[in-house]
Amino acid sequence: WETCWFKVELSIPMAWAGREVHFVWESDGEGMVWRDAQPVQGLTKEGEKTSYILTSSLKESEPHSLTLYVELACNGLFGAGKGSMIAPPDPDRRVTLNKAELVVFNRDVYELLVDMEILLDMARLLGEENQRSFQALYTANQMVNVCDVTDPSTFPAARDLAAAIFSQKNGESQHTIHAMGHCHIDSAWLWPYEETIRKCARSWVTVIRLMERNPELTFACSQLRLISVLWQAQQFEWVRSWYPGLYAQILDFVAKGQFIPVGGTWVEMDGNLPSGESMVRQFLQGQQFFQEQFGRICSEFWLPDTFGYSAQLPQLMRGCGIQRFLTQKLSWNLVNTFPHHTFFWEGIDGSRVLTHFPPGDSYGMHGLVEEVLKTVKNNRDKGRVNHSAFLFGFGDGGGGPTQKMLDRMKRMSDTDGLPRVQISTPDQLFSVLEKESSQLCTWVGELFLELHNGTYTTQAQIKKGNRECERILHDVEVLSTLAVARDSAFQYPASQLQRLWRLLLLNQFHDVLPGSCIQLVVEDALQYYTEIRRIGAGLQEEAVQSLCRDLLQPKAGSTKSTLALNTLPWERTEVISRPGPDGTETLALVTVPSMGYALVREPLLPSQPVSVRKQEDGSITMENGLVTVCLDMMGRLTSLQLLDCKRSSVPDGCYANQFALFDDVPLYWDAWDVMDYHLETRKPVTTLLKPLEITLAGGLRGSVRFSLQVGKSSTLTQEIILDATCPFLRFLTQVEWKEAHKFLKVEFPVQVRSTNATYEIQFGHVQRPTHWNTSWDWARFEVWAHKWMDLSEHGFGVALLNDCKYGASAHRNVLSLSL
C-alpha cells in the first residue's frame, strides 16, 4: 500500500507542431499524474487509462518542455492479490513499470477504428434476419476497400461511409437507453480505507478531464461522501493537503449539472444487517451532507452492490424524502431470476418506491453494441416502460468512464437497428419512468439476494462490534437526553456522538460489516469499534454522573446501595450482578422503570427461588416456578417447559442447543457464500471435553457449564443460566475457533408446527416459509435476522434471541442460529 514517485521531464519536438501529443504510461500499479502540484489524470491499465493528453494540437505558444510527477501505487485496480481477483494481498507482489513514452496520437485512425468496431458488432450481433446487420457488414467492407492505410487522405471517405449508417434514424417507438457515467468505488474491500482516498482522486480527476472535453458527459457519483467520511475519521488535513483543488473542481461541475451526486446515505451500507436506527442515521447523515454541500437533498437512493435489501427500506426512504431506488445486485441471484427491472417496491408498512434495475445487469458497462442490445432484450418490463438505465465506467476498484466508451455511444445515439442511446441523468430517467408507471407491477417485501448468505456470519468480531456499538450509542443518547431534561447545564455531547456515529456508519459499508474484506480492513474496523466503546463508556459515565449526582453522593449512616439504569422503554424486573462488601460479585433482584433508574438498597425476594438438581444419570434439571428445563451431560436440552401450559417445547427424542458442524466450501466467493449443499454435510458436535457441571446451585440464579471439542482443534465452552422470575433461558457461549472451511451452528428443534417463521428486522419483522415447496423457498436456506426469530402456532411458540448474530434459518420445526 506504499506509493512511489517518478519525476518525468518531457521535451516535445518542435516538428510535432499541430499534432495531438500524449504522455503514455503503462504499469501494473494504479498511478496518478501531477502537474503544477495538482493531480490531473488517473492512470490504470485495468481501467483502460494509460495516457495523459498534453495537448490536442501543439501550438508554438505552448510549453515544449515540462515536468510531470507520477505517483505509482503498489496495488492494481483490485488490490494487491495474486492469481485471483479475491486473493488476499501478497506481500511479495512486485509492480512493474512497462512503458513511459511521449507519443503523437493519430485521432483520425482512432475514429476509424471506433467506426469499424461499431459496424462489425452490428453485423455480428443483430442477426441474419435483420437487414441492418448486412448493411453494417457491407459498409465495413466498403470502408476497407476505400481506405489506404498509407494514405491518410483516404480516411475521410471511409468515415463518411460509416457516418451514413449512423445517421439513419430510429422510429419513434424505439427503446431509449439513459446512459450515465459511473464509477463504483468500494470504500474498503481488497484495499484499506486509506487507499480508497487515492482511488477516489484518481477516478474523479479523470472524470473532470473527460467533462472538460465532453460537455455532454454526466457522471452519477454515489460515494462522494467518502472524502467527508474520512475527514470525520481525523484524516481531513491529510486529504486536503494531498488534493487541495480537486473538491473545488468537483463542486464546479456539480453546479454545471454534469457531476451528479446520488445515493442519499452516508456510505453504501449493507442492506440487511444495520439496525433500524443505524439505517435512519445513514440517511440522516447522507441527506445532511447533500443539503450542506449542494443545497438540496437526494431524491434517489443508489445502492447497486449490496447483498440484499431489507423490507423496511421503502418506509425509511420515504421518511427521508426519497421516492426512487436504483440497484442491480439481484441479477446475481443463483437460483431464481427476479421477474422485473422496473417496478414499485412496497415495504412492511405499505410505503412504495419506484425501483429500477438497469436491465443490462451491471453498473460497469463499456458502451458496447452487445451491452445496449442486452439492455433491451433482457428488459422484463417491455411494454410497460420504454426507458432504462445504462451505467458505464469501470467500477468496484474505481476507474470510471473512458473517452472510447463515450465515442462508441455517440455513434449509437440514434442509429436505426439499435436502441436510442442518450447521455442522461438519474432525475431524467426516473421522471420519464414515473410518467410511464401506470402499468408497473408491485413487489411486496424484502429483495432477498440468493447468494452471499455467508456474509450474515463471516467475521464474528465485526458482527459483535456492530451490535454492541449500536447499543452503546443508543444508551449514551438516552442517558444524555435524560440528563439534559434534568439539568439544563449539562452539555449534550452532540459533536462527539456525531463523530462516533460516523465511525460506526463507515464500518457498515457493504464489504466491511458483511466481512467480505481483507484482514487489514478488519483490523481497522475493530479499532474503530474499540474507539466507540471507549469514548461511549466515558460519555455514558458523564451522563449518569449528571443525571444521578445526588444519588451517587452517599449520605452519612445510609446503607450501601447500587444504582441500576434501564435504557429500554418498558419496566424490567431482573437479576443483576453487583459488587459486594468484600469485593466479590453478589446478585440482586431489582425492578427499574422504563427509561429510568432505581436505587437498590434492599433487593427484592423472588416468589420462588431457582432450584438446580443433578440426577443419577448426570443430567441436570433447573426450575424457577415459570420454566423447567432438563439438560443432558453435553448441555443439550431434552426438555424445556413453561409450567403454566404443561407443554414441552422440545419434541420427544430430540435435543435442543445441539451444536452442528458443516463443511463450508463454496463455488467461488469464499468469505461471501455458503452453498445449499453444505446442509448435506451436517455433523453433530458430540466430543465432550468437560461434562455438564453445576456452577451456581440456585437461589436468585442457577447455572451450569460444559465444554466441547469442535472439529479438529476448536473448543466451545457454554454457561447456561436460569434467573429467578425469568421466563427464558440464557446461553453464554465462547468459541476458540481454529477451523478452516467449516460452519458452526446451534439448533433448537421445537414442538411447534407452522408454515412460517418470524424474524426481527429494522423496526419490524418479516415472515419466511419453513418449507421448501418452491425454488423461491429453498433458495432461502440461510437467511438473516436481527435480535430474534420465532416459531409460533396459535397460543404457543418458541423464540430464539441473540446479542451479536445475524445468520439464521428455520426449516420445518428446527430453529438454527449460525455462529
mmCIF file of C-alpha atoms in Angstrom, residues 328-576:
data_model
loop_
_atom_site.group_PDB
_atom_site.id
_atom_site.type_symbol
_atom_site.label_atom_id
_atom_site.label_comp_id
_atom_site.label_asym_id
_atom_site.label_seq_id
_atom_site.Cartn_x
_atom_site.Cartn_y
_atom_site.Cartn_z
ATOM 1 C CA GLN A 328 -28.831 -4.227 -9.833
ATOM 2 C CA LYS A 329 -27.499 -6.822 -7.379
ATOM 3 C CA LEU A 330 -30.462 -9.178 -7.624
ATOM 4 C CA SER A 331 -29.259 -10.042 -11.121
ATOM 5 C CA TRP A 332 -26.670 -12.148 -9.204
ATOM 6 C CA ASN A 333 -29.388 -14.497 -7.916
ATOM 7 C CA LEU A 334 -28.098 -18.051 -8.082
ATOM 8 C CA VAL A 335 -31.472 -19.815 -8.292
ATOM 9 C CA ASN A 336 -34.406 -17.653 -9.391
ATOM 10 C CA THR A 337 -34.466 -14.868 -11.964
ATOM 11 C CA PHE A 338 -36.043 -11.771 -10.481
ATOM 12 C CA PRO A 339 -39.149 -11.020 -12.603
ATOM 13 C CA HIS A 340 -38.814 -7.227 -13.009
ATOM 14 C CA HIS A 341 -36.431 -4.429 -13.900
ATOM 15 C CA THR A 342 -38.807 -1.520 -13.273
ATOM 16 C CA PHE A 343 -41.471 -1.861 -10.574
ATOM 17 C CA PHE A 344 -42.877 -0.460 -7.372
ATOM 18 C CA TRP A 345 -41.307 -1.868 -4.218
ATOM 19 C CA GLU A 346 -43.589 -1.985 -1.181
ATOM 20 C CA GLY A 347 -42.266 -2.190 2.381
ATOM 21 C CA ILE A 348 -43.752 -3.672 5.540
ATOM 22 C CA ASP A 349 -45.889 -0.604 6.285
ATOM 23 C CA GLY A 350 -47.221 -0.201 2.721
ATOM 24 C CA SER A 351 -44.742 2.523 1.688
ATOM 25 C CA ARG A 352 -43.852 2.270 -2.018
ATOM 26 C CA VAL A 353 -40.860 3.498 -4.009
ATOM 27 C CA LEU A 354 -40.296 3.422 -7.767
ATOM 28 C CA THR A 355 -37.473 0.928 -8.299
ATOM 29 C CA HIS A 356 -35.259 0.366 -11.319
ATOM 30 C CA PHE A 357 -32.684 -2.319 -12.041
ATOM 31 C CA PRO A 358 -30.563 -1.473 -15.142
ATOM 32 C CA PRO A 359 -31.606 -4.331 -17.495
ATOM 33 C CA GLY A 360 -28.009 -4.846 -18.629
ATOM 34 C CA ASP A 361 -27.475 -6.236 -15.110
ATOM 35 C CA SER A 362 -24.325 -4.219 -14.468
ATOM 36 C CA TYR A 363 -23.141 -0.876 -13.133
ATOM 37 C CA GLY A 364 -19.911 -1.092 -15.152
ATOM 38 C CA MET A 365 -20.877 -1.052 -18.839
ATOM 39 C CA HIS A 366 -18.341 -0.161 -21.553
ATOM 40 C CA GLY A 367 -20.660 1.304 -24.177
ATOM 41 C CA LEU A 368 -20.564 -1.762 -26.433
ATOM 42 C CA VAL A 369 -23.191 -2.726 -29.009
ATOM 43 C CA GLU A 370 -23.577 -6.061 -27.238
ATOM 44 C CA GLU A 371 -24.423 -4.290 -23.969
ATOM 45 C CA VAL A 372 -27.081 -1.958 -25.400
ATOM 46 C CA LEU A 373 -28.736 -4.872 -27.207
ATOM 47 C CA LYS A 374 -28.711 -6.911 -23.988
ATOM 48 C CA THR A 375 -30.273 -3.974 -22.138
ATOM 49 C CA VAL A 376 -33.297 -4.101 -24.462
ATOM 50 C CA LYS A 377 -33.520 -7.884 -24.852
ATOM 51 C CA ASN A 378 -33.133 -8.534 -21.122
ATOM 52 C CA ASN A 379 -35.712 -5.968 -20.017
ATOM 53 C CA ARG A 380 -38.524 -7.845 -18.235
ATOM 54 C CA ASP A 381 -40.906 -4.919 -18.316
ATOM 55 C CA LYS A 382 -41.204 -4.428 -22.079
ATOM 56 C CA GLY A 383 -44.489 -2.804 -22.979
ATOM 57 C CA ARG A 384 -44.860 -1.278 -19.519
ATOM 58 C CA VAL A 385 -41.922 1.143 -19.837
ATOM 59 C CA ASN A 386 -39.724 2.101 -22.783
ATOM 60 C CA HIS A 387 -36.757 3.630 -20.952
ATOM 61 C CA SER A 388 -33.909 2.110 -18.941
ATOM 62 C CA ALA A 389 -30.602 2.988 -17.284
ATOM 63 C CA PHE A 390 -27.141 2.209 -18.652
ATOM 64 C CA LEU A 391 -24.310 2.885 -16.180
ATOM 65 C CA PHE A 392 -20.947 2.959 -17.946
ATOM 66 C CA GLY A 393 -17.463 3.064 -16.470
ATOM 67 C CA PHE A 394 -15.003 0.789 -14.707
ATOM 68 C CA GLY A 395 -16.055 0.131 -11.131
ATOM 69 C CA ASP A 396 -15.597 -1.609 -7.767
ATOM 70 C CA GLY A 397 -11.951 -0.551 -7.649
ATOM 71 C CA GLY A 398 -12.665 2.770 -9.319
ATOM 72 C CA GLY A 399 -11.598 3.836 -12.800
ATOM 73 C CA GLY A 400 -14.811 5.267 -14.214
ATOM 74 C CA PRO A 401 -15.730 6.162 -17.816
ATOM 75 C CA THR A 402 -13.305 6.428 -20.732
ATOM 76 C CA GLN A 403 -13.282 8.506 -23.897
ATOM 77 C CA LYS A 404 -13.756 5.372 -26.016
ATOM 78 C CA MET A 405 -16.958 4.484 -24.142
ATOM 79 C CA LEU A 406 -18.352 7.929 -24.904
ATOM 80 C CA ASP A 407 -17.283 7.754 -28.553
ATOM 81 C CA ARG A 408 -18.990 4.385 -29.001
ATOM 82 C CA MET A 409 -22.254 5.711 -27.609
ATOM 83 C CA LYS A 410 -22.128 8.883 -29.700
ATOM 84 C CA ARG A 411 -22.357 6.642 -32.773
ATOM 85 C CA MET A 412 -25.372 4.863 -31.264
ATOM 86 C CA SER A 413 -27.262 7.981 -30.168
ATOM 87 C CA ASP A 414 -30.000 7.437 -32.781
ATOM 88 C CA THR A 415 -28.978 4.719 -35.218
ATOM 89 C CA ASP A 416 -31.590 2.555 -36.909
ATOM 90 C CA GLY A 417 -31.432 -1.037 -35.678
ATOM 91 C CA LEU A 418 -30.032 -0.119 -32.265
ATOM 92 C CA PRO A 419 -31.779 1.281 -29.192
ATOM 93 C CA ARG A 420 -31.608 5.039 -28.871
ATOM 94 C CA VAL A 421 -28.722 5.938 -26.505
ATOM 95 C CA GLN A 422 -28.777 9.348 -24.849
ATOM 96 C CA ILE A 423 -26.498 10.786 -22.171
ATOM 97 C CA SER A 424 -28.881 11.405 -19.296
ATOM 98 C CA THR A 425 -29.231 11.915 -15.560
ATOM 99 C CA PRO A 426 -30.920 9.902 -12.799
ATOM 100 C CA ASP A 427 -33.610 12.569 -12.498
ATOM 101 C CA GLN A 428 -34.374 12.488 -16.242
ATOM 102 C CA LEU A 429 -34.616 8.681 -16.182
ATOM 103 C CA PHE A 430 -36.890 8.451 -13.142
ATOM 104 C CA SER A 431 -39.043 11.353 -14.304
ATOM 105 C CA VAL A 432 -39.908 9.568 -17.532
ATOM 106 C CA LEU A 433 -40.375 6.240 -15.686
ATOM 107 C CA GLU A 434 -42.823 7.960 -13.344
ATOM 108 C CA LYS A 435 -44.829 9.140 -16.352
ATOM 109 C CA GLU A 436 -44.899 5.567 -17.720
ATOM 110 C CA SER A 437 -45.593 3.887 -14.355
ATOM 111 C CA SER A 438 -49.341 3.226 -14.615
ATOM 112 C CA GLN A 439 -48.840 -0.388 -15.781
ATOM 113 C CA LEU A 440 -45.955 -1.298 -13.453
ATOM 114 C CA CYS A 441 -46.148 -4.283 -11.098
ATOM 115 C CA THR A 442 -45.580 -4.148 -7.324
ATOM 116 C CA TRP A 443 -43.154 -6.349 -5.362
ATOM 117 C CA VAL A 444 -44.069 -6.667 -1.671
ATOM 118 C CA GLY A 445 -41.471 -7.448 0.991
ATOM 119 C CA GLU A 446 -37.736 -7.979 1.053
ATOM 120 C CA LEU A 447 -35.499 -8.088 -2.010
ATOM 121 C CA PHE A 448 -33.611 -11.222 -0.980
ATOM 122 C CA LEU A 449 -30.333 -11.941 -2.770
ATOM 123 C CA GLU A 450 -29.984 -15.661 -3.437
ATOM 124 C CA LEU A 451 -26.217 -15.556 -2.959
ATOM 125 C CA HIS A 452 -23.656 -14.349 -0.417
ATOM 126 C CA ASN A 453 -25.624 -15.824 2.527
ATOM 127 C CA GLY A 454 -22.328 -16.356 4.350
ATOM 128 C CA THR A 455 -21.944 -12.600 4.857
ATOM 129 C CA TYR A 456 -24.515 -12.807 7.658
ATOM 130 C CA THR A 457 -21.932 -14.726 9.726
ATOM 131 C CA THR A 458 -18.404 -14.096 8.351
ATOM 132 C CA GLN A 459 -16.052 -12.180 10.708
ATOM 133 C CA ALA A 460 -17.889 -12.732 14.005
ATOM 134 C CA GLN A 461 -15.964 -9.956 15.792
ATOM 135 C CA ILE A 462 -17.182 -7.356 13.296
ATOM 136 C CA LYS A 463 -20.775 -8.515 13.754
ATOM 137 C CA LYS A 464 -20.401 -8.369 17.544
ATOM 138 C CA GLY A 465 -18.742 -4.943 17.374
ATOM 139 C CA ASN A 466 -21.548 -3.528 15.241
ATOM 140 C CA ARG A 467 -24.341 -4.729 17.534
ATOM 141 C CA GLU A 468 -22.540 -3.653 20.722
ATOM 142 C CA CYS A 469 -21.716 -0.198 19.366
ATOM 143 C CA GLU A 470 -25.280 0.325 18.157
ATOM 144 C CA ARG A 471 -26.418 -0.432 21.716
ATOM 145 C CA ILE A 472 -23.769 1.804 23.306
ATOM 146 C CA LEU A 473 -24.710 4.812 21.166
ATOM 147 C CA HIS A 474 -28.395 4.239 21.922
ATOM 148 C CA ASP A 475 -27.699 4.172 25.665
ATOM 149 C CA VAL A 476 -25.479 7.275 25.552
ATOM 150 C CA GLU A 477 -28.186 9.215 23.706
ATOM 151 C CA VAL A 478 -30.955 8.104 26.091
ATOM 152 C CA LEU A 479 -28.965 8.917 29.222
ATOM 153 C CA SER A 480 -27.643 12.208 27.824
ATOM 154 C CA THR A 481 -31.159 13.287 26.839
ATOM 155 C CA LEU A 482 -32.450 12.476 30.325
ATOM 156 C CA ALA A 483 -29.515 14.403 31.805
ATOM 157 C CA VAL A 484 -30.347 17.482 29.688
ATOM 158 C CA ALA A 485 -34.009 17.262 30.727
ATOM 159 C CA ARG A 486 -32.965 17.041 34.364
ATOM 160 C CA ASP A 487 -30.214 19.684 34.283
ATOM 161 C CA SER A 488 -30.056 22.359 31.579
ATOM 162 C CA ALA A 489 -26.399 22.983 32.457
ATOM 163 C CA PHE A 490 -25.460 19.546 31.122
ATOM 164 C CA GLN A 491 -23.753 19.769 27.696
ATOM 165 C CA TYR A 492 -25.312 17.253 25.325
ATOM 166 C CA PRO A 493 -22.310 15.597 23.562
ATOM 167 C CA ALA A 494 -23.612 16.236 20.029
ATOM 168 C CA SER A 495 -20.256 16.578 18.253
ATOM 169 C CA GLN A 496 -18.727 13.530 19.951
ATOM 170 C CA LEU A 497 -21.819 11.460 19.183
ATOM 171 C CA GLN A 498 -21.790 12.542 15.541
ATOM 172 C CA ARG A 499 -18.174 11.502 15.215
ATOM 173 C CA LEU A 500 -18.852 8.096 16.833
ATOM 174 C CA TRP A 501 -21.944 7.541 14.686
ATOM 175 C CA ARG A 502 -19.948 8.327 11.547
ATOM 176 C CA LEU A 503 -17.275 5.803 12.533
ATOM 177 C CA LEU A 504 -19.981 3.181 13.051
ATOM 178 C CA LEU A 505 -21.728 4.085 9.771
ATOM 179 C CA LEU A 506 -18.410 3.850 7.925
ATOM 180 C CA ASN A 507 -17.948 0.290 9.224
ATOM 181 C CA GLN A 508 -21.419 -0.594 7.897
ATOM 182 C CA PHE A 509 -20.119 -0.295 4.337
ATOM 183 C CA HIS A 510 -21.246 -3.281 2.292
ATOM 184 C CA ASP A 511 -17.885 -5.090 2.281
ATOM 185 C CA VAL A 512 -16.899 -4.290 5.893
ATOM 186 C CA LEU A 513 -19.889 -5.231 8.066
ATOM 187 C CA PRO A 514 -20.503 -8.352 5.900
ATOM 188 C CA GLY A 515 -16.865 -9.385 6.474
ATOM 189 C CA SER A 516 -16.011 -9.670 2.754
ATOM 190 C CA CYS A 517 -12.811 -7.637 3.035
ATOM 191 C CA ILE A 518 -9.094 -8.145 3.601
ATOM 192 C CA GLN A 519 -7.547 -8.565 7.046
ATOM 193 C CA LEU A 520 -6.184 -5.009 7.088
ATOM 194 C CA VAL A 521 -9.726 -3.639 6.762
ATOM 195 C CA VAL A 522 -10.942 -5.948 9.543
ATOM 196 C CA GLU A 523 -8.207 -4.608 11.812
ATOM 197 C CA ASP A 524 -9.213 -1.014 11.014
ATOM 198 C CA ALA A 525 -12.880 -1.807 11.688
ATOM 199 C CA LEU A 526 -12.152 -3.479 15.031
ATOM 200 C CA GLN A 527 -10.035 -0.482 16.022
ATOM 201 C CA TYR A 528 -12.968 1.843 15.266
ATOM 202 C CA TYR A 529 -15.283 -0.325 17.396
ATOM 203 C CA THR A 530 -12.766 -0.165 20.260
ATOM 204 C CA GLU A 531 -12.739 3.619 19.970
ATOM 205 C CA ILE A 532 -16.556 3.798 20.016
ATOM 206 C CA ARG A 533 -16.683 1.555 23.093
ATOM 207 C CA ARG A 534 -14.024 3.580 24.933
ATOM 208 C CA ILE A 535 -15.404 7.048 24.194
ATOM 209 C CA GLY A 536 -19.003 5.839 24.522
ATOM 210 C CA ALA A 537 -18.314 4.471 28.010
ATOM 211 C CA GLY A 538 -16.898 7.864 29.028
ATOM 212 C CA LEU A 539 -19.912 9.758 27.650
ATOM 213 C CA GLN A 540 -22.256 7.345 29.396
ATOM 214 C CA GLU A 541 -20.456 7.889 32.705
ATOM 215 C CA GLU A 542 -20.680 11.681 32.315
ATOM 216 C CA ALA A 543 -24.421 11.475 31.649
ATOM 217 C CA VAL A 544 -25.032 9.205 34.637
ATOM 218 C CA GLN A 545 -22.971 11.469 36.915
ATOM 219 C CA SER A 546 -25.084 14.462 35.894
ATOM 220 C CA LEU A 547 -28.398 12.611 35.929
ATOM 221 C CA CYS A 548 -27.937 10.913 39.284
ATOM 222 C CA ARG A 549 -25.457 13.208 41.023
ATOM 223 C CA ASP A 550 -27.445 13.397 44.269
ATOM 224 C CA LEU A 551 -27.988 9.650 44.416
ATOM 225 C CA LEU A 552 -24.300 8.955 43.859
ATOM 226 C CA GLN A 553 -23.301 11.004 46.941
ATOM 227 C CA PRO A 554 -23.677 8.587 49.887
ATOM 228 C CA LYS A 555 -25.158 10.187 52.986
ATOM 229 C CA ALA A 556 -23.755 9.540 56.443
ATOM 230 C CA GLY A 557 -25.273 6.491 58.058
ATOM 231 C CA SER A 558 -27.050 5.304 54.895
ATOM 232 C CA THR A 559 -26.774 1.686 53.825
ATOM 233 C CA LYS A 560 -24.687 0.865 50.779
ATOM 234 C CA SER A 561 -26.769 0.913 47.610
ATOM 235 C CA THR A 562 -26.485 0.224 43.899
ATOM 236 C CA LEU A 563 -27.732 2.440 41.082
ATOM 237 C CA ALA A 564 -29.474 0.436 38.329
ATOM 238 C CA LEU A 565 -30.353 2.071 34.994
ATOM 239 C CA ASN A 566 -32.818 0.876 32.359
ATOM 240 C CA THR A 567 -32.468 2.376 28.869
ATOM 241 C CA LEU A 568 -35.277 0.303 27.358
ATOM 242 C CA PRO A 569 -38.875 1.587 27.049
ATOM 243 C CA TRP A 570 -40.511 -0.883 29.440
ATOM 244 C CA GLU A 571 -40.240 -1.685 33.141
ATOM 245 C CA ARG A 572 -37.867 -4.547 33.850
ATOM 246 C CA THR A 573 -37.504 -6.899 36.810
ATOM 247 C CA GLU A 574 -34.239 -8.813 36.523
ATOM 248 C CA VAL A 575 -31.384 -10.335 38.467
ATOM 249 C CA ILE A 576 -28.294 -8.119 38.340
#
